[in-house]
Amino acid sequence: MENKANTSSSDKILAVATKIAQAHGYGGLNLRTLAEEVGIKAASLYHHFPSKADLAAAVAKRYWEDAAAALEVISAKTADPIERLRKFPGTFRTALENENRMCMASFMAAEYDDLPEVVQVEVQAFADANVEWLGKTLVEAGIVNSRDAKKRARAIFAAVSGAQLMARGRSDIKLFDTLIETYRSAGLLPG
């Protein structure tokens, strides 16, 4: 029973830490504030995560794993690879719909040089998971061959995450939608 309580506490800590990281990045992940929001003492955080770096790595790992799982759900529910590619920007739009938040991995990528190595690895994994899914889907759609898939996938990933960054900076989700439509018109994304 105690193990279940620890898991529940860890899950709550990770959920709140993710929300903070989406709004403020790694640098803004204040452990005292996190503990207050979770409703525990700051020292209790160290029972679950020995350091801020361990906490941030766990947050980033869960974030990219959840993102990869969401992409696989899109693949499972959407047979047409072109339609899957059309849905991809929505995975980034969701964060903007949630109190103008941003993809947590994008926030942390901006702080990359200041991140502990264990966190850097997980932040890179987020980009890698997205690029891998995009590349595979682009090939299935017949848009590119396997040789060019990674290059095109990186361009799409960078464009969509950049659109999210611009929209967040202006607190304007319509700007995100406009940029995505521009990418479609230009042929970067399927129309």
Coordinates of C-alpha atoms in Angstrom, one line a residue:
M1 CA 0.0 0.0 0.0
E2 CA 2.9 2.4 0.8
N3 CA 4.4 1.8 -2.6
K4 CA 1.1 2.8 -4.2
A5 CA 1.1 6.0 -2.1
N6 CA 4.7 6.8 -3.2
T7 CA 3.7 6.3 -6.8
S8 CA 0.7 8.5 -6.4
S9 CA 2.9 11.2 -4.8
S10 CA 5.5 10.9 -7.5
D11 CA 2.9 11.2 -10.2
K12 CA 1.4 14.3 -8.5
I13 CA 4.9 15.8 -8.2
L14 CA 5.6 15.1 -11.9
A15 CA 2.3 16.5 -13.0
V16 CA 2.8 19.8 -11.1
A17 CA 6.5 20.0 -12.1
T18 CA 5.5 19.5 -15.8
K19 CA 3.1 22.4 -15.5
I20 CA 5.7 24.6 -14.0
A21 CA 8.3 23.6 -16.5
Q22 CA 5.9 24.4 -19.4
A23 CA 5.5 27.9 -18.0
H24 CA 9.0 28.6 -16.7
G25 CA 11.5 26.1 -18.0
Y26 CA 14.1 24.3 -16.0
G27 CA 15.4 27.5 -14.5
G28 CA 11.9 28.4 -13.2
L29 CA 11.4 24.9 -11.7
N30 CA 11.5 26.1 -8.0
L31 CA 11.4 23.2 -5.6
R32 CA 9.9 25.2 -2.8
T33 CA 7.1 26.4 -5.0
L34 CA 6.6 22.9 -6.4
A35 CA 6.3 21.5 -2.9
E36 CA 3.8 24.1 -1.9
E37 CA 1.6 23.4 -5.0
V38 CA 1.8 19.6 -4.3
G39 CA 1.0 20.1 -0.7
I40 CA 4.2 18.6 0.8
K41 CA 7.3 19.8 2.5
A42 CA 10.2 20.7 0.2
A43 CA 12.4 18.1 1.9
S44 CA 9.9 15.4 1.0
L45 CA 10.6 16.0 -2.7
Y46 CA 14.0 14.5 -2.1
H47 CA 12.4 11.3 -1.0
H48 CA 11.1 10.9 -4.5
F49 CA 13.7 12.7 -6.5
P50 CA 17.3 13.0 -5.1
S51 CA 18.0 16.3 -6.9
K52 CA 16.4 18.9 -9.1
A53 CA 18.2 17.4 -12.1
D54 CA 16.7 14.0 -11.3
L55 CA 13.2 15.6 -11.1
A56 CA 13.7 17.5 -14.3
A57 CA 14.9 14.4 -16.1
A58 CA 11.9 12.4 -14.9
V59 CA 9.6 15.2 -16.0
A60 CA 11.2 15.4 -19.4
K61 CA 11.2 11.6 -19.8
R62 CA 7.6 11.3 -19.0
Y63 CA 6.8 14.2 -21.3
W64 CA 8.5 12.7 -24.3
E65 CA 7.1 9.2 -23.6
D66 CA 3.6 10.7 -23.3
A67 CA 4.1 12.6 -26.6
A68 CA 5.4 9.5 -28.4
A69 CA 2.4 7.5 -27.1
A70 CA 0.0 10.3 -28.3
L71 CA 1.6 10.1 -31.8
E72 CA 1.2 6.3 -31.8
V73 CA -2.5 6.8 -30.9
I74 CA -2.8 9.1 -33.9
S75 CA -1.2 6.4 -36.0
A76 CA -3.4 3.7 -34.7
K77 CA -6.6 5.7 -35.1
T78 CA -5.8 7.3 -38.5
A79 CA -5.0 4.9 -41.3
D80 CA -4.2 7.7 -43.9
P81 CA -0.6 8.9 -43.3
I82 CA -1.4 12.3 -44.9
E83 CA -4.2 12.8 -42.4
R84 CA -1.8 11.8 -39.6
L85 CA 0.6 14.5 -40.8
R86 CA -2.3 17.0 -40.8
K87 CA -3.0 16.1 -37.2
F88 CA 0.7 16.6 -36.0
P89 CA 0.5 20.3 -35.3
G90 CA -2.4 19.7 -33.0
T91 CA -0.1 17.9 -30.6
F92 CA 1.7 21.3 -30.1
R93 CA -1.5 23.4 -30.2
T94 CA -2.8 21.5 -27.2
A95 CA -0.2 23.1 -24.9
L96 CA -1.3 26.6 -26.1
E97 CA -4.9 25.7 -25.4
N98 CA -3.8 24.9 -21.8
E99 CA -3.2 28.3 -20.3
N100 CA -0.9 29.4 -23.2
R101 CA 1.7 26.8 -22.2
M102 CA 4.4 25.7 -24.4
C103 CA 5.9 22.3 -25.2
M104 CA 8.0 21.7 -22.1
A105 CA 10.8 20.2 -24.1
S106 CA 11.0 23.3 -26.3
F107 CA 11.4 25.4 -23.1
M108 CA 14.1 23.2 -21.9
A109 CA 15.8 23.1 -25.3
A110 CA 16.2 26.9 -25.1
E111 CA 18.1 26.4 -21.8
Y112 CA 20.1 23.5 -23.2
D113 CA 23.6 24.7 -22.2
D114 CA 22.5 25.2 -18.6
L115 CA 20.8 21.8 -18.2
P116 CA 22.4 18.9 -16.4
E117 CA 23.4 16.2 -18.8
V118 CA 20.7 13.8 -17.6
V119 CA 18.1 16.4 -18.5
Q120 CA 19.7 17.1 -21.9
V121 CA 19.4 13.5 -22.9
E122 CA 15.6 13.4 -22.2
V123 CA 15.1 16.8 -24.0
Q124 CA 16.9 15.4 -27.0
A125 CA 14.7 12.3 -26.8
F126 CA 11.6 14.4 -27.2
A127 CA 12.8 15.9 -30.5
D128 CA 14.1 12.5 -31.6
A129 CA 10.7 10.8 -31.0
N130 CA 8.8 13.5 -32.9
V131 CA 11.3 13.4 -35.8
E132 CA 11.3 9.6 -36.0
W133 CA 7.4 9.5 -36.1
L134 CA 7.3 12.3 -38.7
G135 CA 9.9 10.6 -40.9
K136 CA 8.2 7.3 -40.8
T137 CA 4.8 8.9 -41.6
L138 CA 6.3 11.0 -44.4
V139 CA 7.7 7.9 -46.0
E140 CA 4.4 6.0 -45.6
A141 CA 2.6 9.0 -47.2
G142 CA 5.0 8.8 -50.2
I143 CA 6.0 12.4 -49.7
V144 CA 9.7 11.7 -49.3
N145 CA 11.9 8.6 -49.7
S146 CA 13.6 7.1 -46.6
R147 CA 16.9 8.9 -47.4
D148 CA 15.3 12.4 -47.2
A149 CA 12.8 11.6 -44.4
K150 CA 14.8 12.8 -41.4
K151 CA 15.7 16.1 -43.1
R152 CA 12.1 16.9 -43.9
A153 CA 10.9 15.6 -40.5
R154 CA 13.3 18.0 -38.7
A155 CA 12.1 20.9 -40.8
I156 CA 8.5 20.1 -39.9
F157 CA 9.3 19.7 -36.2
A158 CA 11.3 22.9 -36.2
A159 CA 8.5 24.8 -38.0
V160 CA 5.7 23.6 -35.8
S161 CA 7.6 24.1 -32.5
G162 CA 8.6 27.6 -33.8
A163 CA 5.0 28.4 -34.6
Q164 CA 4.1 27.4 -31.0
L165 CA 6.9 29.7 -29.7
M166 CA 5.7 32.7 -31.7
A167 CA 2.1 32.2 -30.7
R168 CA 3.0 31.8 -27.0
G169 CA 5.1 35.0 -27.1
R170 CA 2.0 36.9 -28.3
S171 CA -0.5 34.8 -26.3
D172 CA -2.3 34.3 -29.7
I173 CA -3.3 30.8 -30.6
K174 CA -4.8 32.1 -33.9
L175 CA -1.2 33.1 -34.9
F176 CA -0.3 29.4 -34.5
D177 CA -3.1 28.4 -36.7
T178 CA -2.2 31.0 -39.3
L179 CA 1.4 29.8 -39.4
I180 CA 0.4 26.2 -39.7
E181 CA -1.8 27.1 -42.7
T182 CA 1.1 29.0 -44.2
Y183 CA 3.3 25.9 -43.9
R184 CA 0.5 24.0 -45.6
S185 CA 0.3 26.5 -48.4
A186 CA 4.0 26.5 -48.9
G187 CA 4.0 22.7 -49.1
L188 CA 6.0 22.0 -45.9
L189 CA 2.9 20.2 -44.4
P190 CA 0.3 18.4 -46.4
G191 CA -2.8 20.6 -47.2

